[in-house]
CSV table of N, CA and C in Angstrom, one decimal:
chain,number,residue,atom,x,y,z
A,1,MET,N,15.8,-25.5,-8.5
A,1,MET,CA,15.8,-24.1,-8.3
A,1,MET,C,14.3,-23.6,-8.1
A,2,HIS,N,14.3,-22.5,-7.4
A,2,HIS,CA,13.0,-21.9,-7.0
A,2,HIS,C,13.1,-20.4,-7.1
A,3,HIS,N,12.0,-19.7,-7.4
A,3,HIS,CA,12.0,-18.2,-7.3
A,3,HIS,C,10.8,-17.7,-6.7
A,4,ILE,N,10.9,-16.6,-6.1
A,4,ILE,CA,9.8,-15.8,-5.5
A,4,ILE,C,10.0,-14.4,-6.1
A,5,ILE,N,8.9,-13.8,-6.6
A,5,ILE,CA,8.8,-12.5,-7.0
A,5,ILE,C,7.8,-11.8,-6.2
A,6,TYR,N,8.1,-10.6,-5.7
A,6,TYR,CA,7.1,-9.9,-4.9
A,6,TYR,C,7.3,-8.4,-5.0
A,7,LEU,N,6.2,-7.7,-4.6
A,7,LEU,CA,6.2,-6.3,-4.5
A,7,LEU,C,5.8,-5.9,-3.1
A,8,SER,N,6.4,-4.9,-2.5
A,8,SER,CA,6.0,-4.4,-1.2
A,8,SER,C,6.1,-2.9,-1.1
A,9,GLN,N,5.4,-2.4,-0.1
A,9,GLN,CA,5.5,-0.9,0.1
A,9,GLN,C,6.4,-0.7,1.3
A,10,ALA,N,7.4,0.2,1.1
A,10,ALA,CA,8.3,0.6,2.2
A,10,ALA,C,7.4,1.3,3.3
A,11,THR,N,7.7,1.0,4.6
A,11,THR,CA,7.0,1.7,5.6
A,11,THR,C,7.6,3.1,5.9
A,12,ILE,N,8.8,3.3,5.4
A,12,ILE,CA,9.4,4.7,5.5
A,12,ILE,C,10.2,4.9,4.2
A,13,PRO,N,10.3,6.1,3.7
A,13,PRO,CA,11.1,6.4,2.5
A,13,PRO,C,12.6,6.1,2.8
A,14,PHE,N,13.2,5.4,1.9
A,14,PHE,CA,14.6,5.1,2.0
A,14,PHE,C,15.5,6.1,1.3
A,15,ASN,N,16.5,6.6,2.0
A,15,ASN,CA,17.5,7.5,1.3
A,15,ASN,C,18.6,6.6,0.7
A,16,GLU,N,19.5,7.2,0.0
A,16,GLU,CA,20.5,6.4,-0.7
A,16,GLU,C,21.4,5.6,0.3
A,17,ALA,N,21.7,6.2,1.4
A,17,ALA,CA,22.6,5.5,2.4
A,17,ALA,C,21.9,4.3,2.9
A,18,GLN,N,20.6,4.4,3.2
A,18,GLN,CA,19.8,3.3,3.7
A,18,GLN,C,19.7,2.2,2.7
A,19,LEU,N,19.5,2.6,1.4
A,19,LEU,CA,19.4,1.6,0.3
A,19,LEU,C,20.7,0.9,0.1
A,20,GLN,N,21.8,1.6,0.2
A,20,GLN,CA,23.1,1.0,0.1
A,20,GLN,C,23.4,0.0,1.2
A,21,HIS,N,23.0,0.3,2.4
A,21,HIS,CA,23.1,-0.6,3.6
A,21,HIS,C,22.3,-1.8,3.4
A,22,LEU,N,21.1,-1.7,2.9
A,22,LEU,CA,20.2,-2.8,2.7
A,22,LEU,C,20.8,-3.7,1.6
A,23,LEU,N,21.3,-3.1,0.5
A,23,LEU,CA,21.9,-3.8,-0.6
A,23,LEU,C,23.2,-4.6,-0.1
A,24,THR,N,24.0,-4.0,0.7
A,24,THR,CA,25.2,-4.7,1.2
A,24,THR,C,24.8,-5.9,2.1
A,25,GLN,N,23.8,-5.7,2.9
A,25,GLN,CA,23.3,-6.8,3.7
A,25,GLN,C,22.8,-8.0,2.8
A,26,ALA,N,22.0,-7.6,1.8
A,26,ALA,CA,21.4,-8.6,0.9
A,26,ALA,C,22.4,-9.3,0.2
A,27,ARG,N,23.4,-8.6,-0.4
A,27,ARG,CA,24.4,-9.3,-1.1
A,27,ARG,C,25.3,-10.2,-0.3
A,28,ASP,N,25.6,-9.8,0.9
A,28,ASP,CA,26.4,-10.7,1.8
A,28,ASP,C,25.6,-11.9,2.1
A,29,PHE,N,24.3,-11.8,2.5
A,29,PHE,CA,23.5,-13.0,2.8
A,29,PHE,C,23.4,-13.9,1.6
A,30,ASN,N,23.1,-13.2,0.5
A,30,ASN,CA,22.8,-14.0,-0.7
A,30,ASN,C,24.0,-14.8,-1.2
A,31,GLN,N,25.2,-14.2,-1.1
A,31,GLN,CA,26.4,-14.9,-1.5
A,31,GLN,C,26.7,-16.1,-0.6
A,32,MET,N,26.4,-15.9,0.7
A,32,MET,CA,26.6,-17.0,1.6
A,32,MET,C,25.6,-18.2,1.4
A,33,HIS,N,24.4,-17.8,1.0
A,33,HIS,CA,23.4,-18.8,0.8
A,33,HIS,C,23.0,-19.2,-0.6
A,34,GLN,N,23.8,-18.7,-1.6
A,34,GLN,CA,23.6,-19.0,-3.0
A,34,GLN,C,22.3,-18.6,-3.5
A,35,VAL,N,21.9,-17.4,-3.1
A,35,VAL,CA,20.7,-16.8,-3.6
A,35,VAL,C,21.1,-15.7,-4.6
A,36,THR,N,20.3,-15.6,-5.7
A,36,THR,CA,20.6,-14.6,-6.7
A,36,THR,C,19.2,-13.9,-6.9
A,37,GLY,N,19.3,-12.8,-7.7
A,37,GLY,CA,18.1,-12.1,-8.0
A,37,GLY,C,18.3,-10.6,-8.2
A,38,MET,N,17.3,-9.8,-8.1
A,38,MET,CA,17.4,-8.4,-8.3
A,38,MET,C,16.4,-7.7,-7.4
A,39,LEU,N,16.7,-6.4,-7.0
A,39,LEU,CA,15.9,-5.6,-6.2
A,39,LEU,C,15.8,-4.3,-6.8
A,40,LEU,N,14.5,-3.8,-7.0
A,40,LEU,CA,14.2,-2.5,-7.5
A,40,LEU,C,13.5,-1.7,-6.4
A,41,TYR,N,13.9,-0.4,-6.4
A,41,TYR,CA,13.2,0.5,-5.4
A,41,TYR,C,12.8,1.7,-6.1
A,42,GLY,N,11.6,2.1,-5.9
A,42,GLY,CA,11.1,3.4,-6.5
A,42,GLY,C,9.7,3.7,-5.9
A,43,ASN,N,9.4,4.9,-5.8
A,43,ASN,CA,8.1,5.3,-5.3
A,43,ASN,C,7.8,4.7,-4.0
A,44,ASP,N,8.8,4.5,-3.1
A,44,ASP,CA,8.7,3.8,-1.8
A,44,ASP,C,8.2,2.4,-1.9
A,45,GLN,N,8.5,1.7,-3.0
A,45,GLN,CA,8.1,0.3,-3.2
A,45,GLN,C,9.4,-0.5,-3.6
A,46,PHE,N,9.3,-1.7,-3.1
A,46,PHE,CA,10.4,-2.7,-3.5
A,46,PHE,C,9.7,-3.7,-4.4
A,47,PHE,N,10.5,-4.1,-5.5
A,47,PHE,CA,10.1,-5.1,-6.4
A,47,PHE,C,11.3,-6.0,-6.5
A,48,GLN,N,11.1,-7.3,-6.1
A,48,GLN,CA,12.3,-8.2,-6.0
A,48,GLN,C,12.0,-9.6,-6.5
A,49,VAL,N,13.1,-10.1,-7.1
A,49,VAL,CA,13.2,-11.5,-7.5
A,49,VAL,C,14.2,-12.2,-6.7
A,50,LEU,N,13.9,-13.3,-6.0
A,50,LEU,CA,14.8,-14.1,-5.2
A,50,LEU,C,14.9,-15.5,-5.9
A,51,GLU,N,16.1,-16.0,-6.1
A,51,GLU,CA,16.3,-17.3,-6.7
A,51,GLU,C,17.2,-18.1,-5.9
A,52,GLY,N,16.9,-19.4,-5.8
A,52,GLY,CA,17.9,-20.3,-5.1
A,52,GLY,C,17.1,-21.6,-4.7
A,53,GLU,N,17.7,-22.3,-3.7
A,53,GLU,CA,17.1,-23.5,-3.3
A,53,GLU,C,15.8,-23.1,-2.6
A,54,LYS,N,14.8,-24.0,-2.8
A,54,LYS,CA,13.4,-23.6,-2.3
A,54,LYS,C,13.3,-23.3,-0.8
A,55,ALA,N,13.9,-24.1,0.0
A,55,ALA,CA,13.8,-23.8,1.5
A,55,ALA,C,14.5,-22.5,1.8
A,56,THR,N,15.6,-22.2,1.2
A,56,THR,CA,16.4,-21.0,1.5
A,56,THR,C,15.6,-19.8,1.1
A,57,VAL,N,15.1,-19.8,-0.2
A,57,VAL,CA,14.3,-18.7,-0.7
A,57,VAL,C,13.0,-18.4,0.1
A,58,GLN,N,12.4,-19.5,0.5
A,58,GLN,CA,11.1,-19.3,1.2
A,58,GLN,C,11.4,-18.8,2.6
A,59,LEU,N,12.5,-19.3,3.2
A,59,LEU,CA,12.8,-18.7,4.6
A,59,LEU,C,13.2,-17.3,4.5
A,60,LEU,N,13.9,-16.9,3.5
A,60,LEU,CA,14.3,-15.5,3.3
A,60,LEU,C,13.1,-14.6,3.0
A,61,TYR,N,12.2,-15.1,2.2
A,61,TYR,CA,10.9,-14.4,1.9
A,61,TYR,C,10.0,-14.2,3.2
A,62,ALA,N,10.0,-15.3,4.0
A,62,ALA,CA,9.2,-15.2,5.2
A,62,ALA,C,9.8,-14.1,6.1
A,63,HIS,N,11.2,-14.0,6.2
A,63,HIS,CA,11.8,-13.0,6.9
A,63,HIS,C,11.5,-11.6,6.4
A,64,ILE,N,11.5,-11.4,5.1
A,64,ILE,CA,11.2,-10.1,4.4
A,64,ILE,C,9.8,-9.8,4.7
A,65,SER,N,8.9,-10.7,4.6
A,65,SER,CA,7.5,-10.5,4.9
A,65,SER,C,7.2,-9.9,6.3
A,66,GLN,N,8.0,-10.3,7.2
A,66,GLN,CA,7.9,-9.9,8.6
A,66,GLN,C,8.7,-8.7,9.0
A,67,ASP,N,9.5,-8.3,8.0
A,67,ASP,CA,10.4,-7.1,8.3
A,67,ASP,C,9.6,-5.8,8.4
A,68,PRO,N,9.8,-5.1,9.5
A,68,PRO,CA,9.0,-3.9,9.7
A,68,PRO,C,9.2,-2.8,8.7
A,69,ARG,N,10.2,-2.9,7.8
A,69,ARG,CA,10.4,-1.9,6.7
A,69,ARG,C,9.5,-2.2,5.5
A,70,HIS,N,8.7,-3.3,5.5
A,70,HIS,CA,7.9,-3.7,4.4
A,70,HIS,C,6.4,-3.8,4.9
A,71,ARG,N,5.5,-3.4,4.1
A,71,ARG,CA,4.1,-3.7,4.3
A,71,ARG,C,3.4,-3.9,3.0
A,72,ASP,N,2.2,-4.5,3.0
A,72,ASP,CA,1.4,-4.7,1.8
A,72,ASP,C,2.2,-5.6,0.8
A,73,VAL,N,2.8,-6.7,1.3
A,73,VAL,CA,3.6,-7.6,0.5
A,73,VAL,C,2.7,-8.4,-0.4
A,74,ILE,N,3.0,-8.3,-1.7
A,74,ILE,CA,2.2,-9.0,-2.7
A,74,ILE,C,3.1,-10.0,-3.4
A,75,THR,N,2.8,-11.3,-3.4
A,75,THR,CA,3.5,-12.3,-4.1
A,75,THR,C,3.0,-12.5,-5.5
A,76,TYR,N,3.9,-12.3,-6.5
A,76,TYR,CA,3.6,-12.5,-7.9
A,76,TYR,C,3.9,-13.9,-8.4
A,77,ALA,N,5.0,-14.5,-7.8
A,77,ALA,CA,5.4,-15.9,-8.2
A,77,ALA,C,6.1,-16.5,-7.0
A,78,ASP,N,5.8,-17.8,-6.8
A,78,ASP,CA,6.5,-18.6,-5.8
A,78,ASP,C,6.4,-20.0,-6.4
A,79,LYS,N,7.5,-20.4,-7.2
A,79,LYS,CA,7.4,-21.7,-7.9
A,79,LYS,C,8.8,-22.1,-8.3
A,80,ALA,N,8.8,-23.4,-8.7
A,80,ALA,CA,10.0,-24.0,-9.2
A,80,ALA,C,10.3,-23.4,-10.5
A,81,ILE,N,11.6,-23.3,-10.8
A,81,ILE,CA,12.1,-22.8,-12.1
A,81,ILE,C,13.2,-23.8,-12.6
A,82,PRO,N,13.3,-23.9,-13.9
A,82,PRO,CA,14.3,-24.8,-14.4
A,82,PRO,C,15.8,-24.3,-14.2
A,83,LYS,N,16.0,-23.0,-14.2
A,83,LYS,CA,17.3,-22.5,-14.0
A,83,LYS,C,17.1,-21.0,-13.6
A,84,ARG,N,18.2,-20.4,-13.0
A,84,ARG,CA,18.2,-19.0,-12.6
A,84,ARG,C,18.1,-18.1,-13.8
A,85,ALA,N,17.4,-17.0,-13.6
A,85,ALA,CA,17.4,-15.9,-14.6
A,85,ALA,C,18.5,-14.9,-14.3
A,86,PHE,N,19.0,-14.8,-13.1
A,86,PHE,CA,19.9,-13.8,-12.7
A,86,PHE,C,21.2,-14.5,-12.1
A,87,MET,N,21.7,-15.5,-12.8
A,87,MET,CA,22.8,-16.4,-12.3
A,87,MET,C,24.0,-15.6,-11.7
A,88,ASP,N,24.4,-14.6,-12.3
A,88,ASP,CA,25.6,-13.9,-11.9
A,88,ASP,C,25.3,-12.7,-11.0
A,89,TRP,N,24.1,-12.5,-10.5
A,89,TRP,CA,23.8,-11.4,-9.7
A,89,TRP,C,23.4,-11.8,-8.3
A,90,SER,N,24.3,-11.5,-7.3
A,90,SER,CA,24.0,-11.9,-5.9
A,90,SER,C,22.8,-11.0,-5.5
A,91,MET,N,22.7,-9.8,-6.0
A,91,MET,CA,21.5,-9.0,-5.8
A,91,MET,C,21.7,-7.7,-6.7
A,92,ALA,N,21.1,-7.8,-7.9
A,92,ALA,CA,21.2,-6.6,-8.7
A,92,ALA,C,20.2,-5.6,-8.1
A,93,PHE,N,20.6,-4.3,-8.3
A,93,PHE,CA,19.8,-3.3,-7.6
A,93,PHE,C,19.6,-2.1,-8.5
A,94,GLN,N,18.5,-1.4,-8.4
A,94,GLN,CA,18.2,-0.2,-9.2
A,94,GLN,C,17.5,0.8,-8.3
A,95,ALA,N,18.1,2.0,-8.2
A,95,ALA,CA,17.5,3.1,-7.7
A,95,ALA,C,18.0,4.4,-8.4
A,96,LEU,N,18.7,4.2,-9.5
A,96,LEU,CA,19.3,5.2,-10.2
A,96,LEU,C,18.8,5.1,-11.7
A,97,PRO,N,19.1,6.1,-12.5
A,97,PRO,CA,18.8,6.0,-13.9
A,97,PRO,C,19.5,4.8,-14.5
A,98,PRO,N,18.9,4.1,-15.5
A,98,PRO,CA,19.5,2.9,-16.0
A,98,PRO,C,21.0,2.9,-16.4
A,99,GLN,N,21.4,4.0,-17.0
A,99,GLN,CA,22.8,4.1,-17.5
A,99,GLN,C,23.8,4.1,-16.3
A,100,GLN,N,23.3,4.4,-15.1
A,100,GLN,CA,24.3,4.4,-14.0
A,100,GLN,C,24.3,3.0,-13.3
A,101,LEU,N,23.4,2.1,-13.6
A,101,LEU,CA,23.3,0.8,-13.0
A,101,LEU,C,24.5,0.0,-13.2
A,102,ILE,N,25.2,0.2,-14.3
A,102,ILE,CA,26.3,-0.7,-14.7
A,102,ILE,C,27.4,-0.5,-13.6
A,103,GLU,N,27.4,0.5,-12.8
A,103,GLU,CA,28.5,0.7,-11.8
A,103,GLU,C,28.4,-0.3,-10.7
A,104,PHE,N,27.2,-0.9,-10.5
A,104,PHE,CA,27.1,-1.9,-9.4
A,104,PHE,C,27.8,-3.2,-9.9
A,105,ALA,N,28.5,-3.8,-9.0
A,105,ALA,CA,29.2,-5.1,-9.3
A,105,ALA,C,28.2,-6.2,-9.6
A,106,GLY,N,28.5,-6.9,-10.6
A,106,GLY,CA,27.7,-8.1,-11.0
A,106,GLY,C,26.4,-7.7,-11.7
A,107,TYR,N,26.3,-6.5,-12.3
A,107,TYR,CA,25.1,-6.1,-12.9
A,107,TYR,C,25.3,-5.8,-14.3
A,108,ILE,N,24.3,-6.1,-15.2
A,108,ILE,CA,24.4,-5.8,-16.6
A,108,ILE,C,23.2,-4.8,-16.8
A,109,SER,N,23.3,-4.1,-17.9
A,109,SER,CA,22.2,-3.2,-18.2
A,109,SER,C,20.9,-3.9,-18.4
A,110,PRO,N,19.8,-3.3,-17.9
A,110,PRO,CA,18.5,-4.0,-18.1
A,110,PRO,C,18.1,-4.2,-19.5
A,111,ALA,N,18.6,-3.4,-20.4
A,111,ALA,CA,18.4,-3.6,-21.9
A,111,ALA,C,19.0,-4.9,-22.4
A,112,GLU,N,20.0,-5.4,-21.7
A,112,GLU,CA,20.7,-6.6,-22.1
A,112,GLU,C,20.0,-7.9,-21.6
A,113,VAL,N,19.0,-7.8,-20.8
A,113,VAL,CA,18.3,-9.0,-20.3
A,113,VAL,C,17.5,-9.6,-21.4
A,114,GLN,N,17.8,-10.9,-21.7
A,114,GLN,CA,17.1,-11.6,-22.8
A,114,GLN,C,15.8,-12.1,-22.3
A,115,LEU,N,14.7,-11.6,-22.9
A,115,LEU,CA,13.4,-12.1,-22.5
A,115,LEU,C,12.9,-13.3,-23.2
A,116,GLU,N,13.5,-13.6,-24.3
A,116,GLU,CA,13.1,-14.7,-25.1
A,116,GLU,C,13.9,-15.9,-24.7
A,117,ARG,N,13.4,-16.6,-23.7
A,117,ARG,CA,14.1,-17.8,-23.1
A,117,ARG,C,13.1,-19.0,-23.2
A,118,THR,N,13.6,-20.1,-23.6
A,118,THR,CA,12.8,-21.3,-23.8
A,118,THR,C,12.3,-21.8,-22.4
A,119,ASN,N,13.1,-21.5,-21.3
A,119,ASN,CA,12.7,-22.1,-20.0
A,119,ASN,C,11.7,-21.2,-19.3
A,120,LEU,N,11.3,-20.1,-19.8
A,120,LEU,CA,10.3,-19.3,-19.2
A,120,LEU,C,8.9,-19.4,-19.7
A,121,GLY,N,7.9,-19.5,-18.8
A,121,GLY,CA,6.6,-19.5,-19.2
A,121,GLY,C,6.1,-18.1,-19.6
A,122,GLN,N,4.9,-18.0,-20.1
A,122,GLN,CA,4.4,-16.7,-20.5
A,122,GLN,C,4.3,-15.7,-19.3
A,123,ALA,N,3.9,-16.2,-18.2
A,123,ALA,CA,3.7,-15.3,-17.0
A,123,ALA,C,5.1,-14.8,-16.6
A,124,ASP,N,6.1,-15.6,-16.6
A,124,ASP,CA,7.5,-15.2,-16.2
A,124,ASP,C,8.0,-14.2,-17.2
A,125,THR,N,7.8,-14.4,-18.5
A,125,THR,CA,8.2,-13.4,-19.5
A,125,THR,C,7.5,-12.1,-19.3
A,126,LEU,N,6.2,-12.1,-19.0
A,126,LEU,CA,5.5,-10.8,-18.7
A,126,LEU,C,6.1,-10.2,-17.4
A,127,LEU,N,6.5,-10.9,-16.4
A,127,LEU,CA,7.1,-10.3,-15.2
A,127,LEU,C,8.4,-9.7,-15.5
A,128,LEU,N,9.2,-10.4,-16.3
A,128,LEU,CA,10.5,-9.8,-16.7
A,128,LEU,C,10.3,-8.5,-17.5
A,129,GLN,N,9.3,-8.5,-18.4
A,129,GLN,CA,9.0,-7.3,-19.1
A,129,GLN,C,8.6,-6.2,-18.2
A,130,LEU,N,7.9,-6.5,-17.1
A,130,LEU,CA,7.5,-5.5,-16.1
A,130,LEU,C,8.7,-5.0,-15.4
A,131,LEU,N,9.6,-5.9,-15.1
A,131,LEU,CA,10.9,-5.5,-14.4
A,131,LEU,C,11.7,-4.5,-15.3
A,132,ARG,N,11.8,-4.9,-16.6
A,132,ARG,CA,12.5,-4.0,-17.5
A,132,ARG,C,11.9,-2.6,-17.6
A,133,SER,N,10.5,-2.6,-17.6
A,133,SER,CA,9.8,-1.3,-17.8
A,133,SER,C,10.0,-0.5,-16.5
A,134,PHE,N,10.3,-1.1,-15.4
A,134,PHE,CA,10.6,-0.4,-14.2
A,134,PHE,C,11.9,0.4,-14.2
A,135,VAL,N,12.9,-0.1,-14.9
A,135,VAL,CA,14.2,0.5,-14.9
A,135,VAL,C,14.6,1.1,-16.2
A,136,LEU,N,13.9,0.9,-17.3
A,136,LEU,CA,14.3,1.4,-18.6
A,136,LEU,C,13.5,2.7,-18.9
A,137,PRO,N,14.1,3.6,-19.6
A,137,PRO,CA,13.3,4.8,-20.0
A,137,PRO,C,12.2,4.3,-21.0
A,138,GLU,N,11.1,5.1,-21.1
A,138,GLU,CA,10.0,4.7,-21.9
A,138,GLU,C,10.5,4.7,-23.4
A,139,GLY,N,10.1,3.6,-24.1
A,139,GLY,CA,10.5,3.5,-25.5
A,139,GLY,C,11.7,2.6,-25.7
A,140,SER,N,12.4,2.2,-24.7
A,140,SER,CA,13.6,1.4,-24.8
A,140,SER,C,13.3,-0.1,-25.2
């Protein structure tokens, strides 16, 4: 297994319909190619985790990096992992208050994500904490 975690700036602000279209495309692709992960959108930025076979994830990331909807792409992690952190999520998505996220298929509340995992290094744990802080209200 391999994962890539990145942050990018949207070249245009996305409205809800555009985000839903992007999410539908991502979930369809990811289900066909056994990619899992999560996508966060806020302040015209995307923060995403992609997990799967190395070649598939790297090819998808190369495509995203060249997508005209993204600029200033920053890679936070691009490495082998012992197992998926988002095994049941073809693509979790957040652009709503956390309590509304449960409506999306295959998604659990961000508060339920277990950060204490023996298979994660310190950097990965910090990245997951950052992801949680992106979607949870302050103090959660």
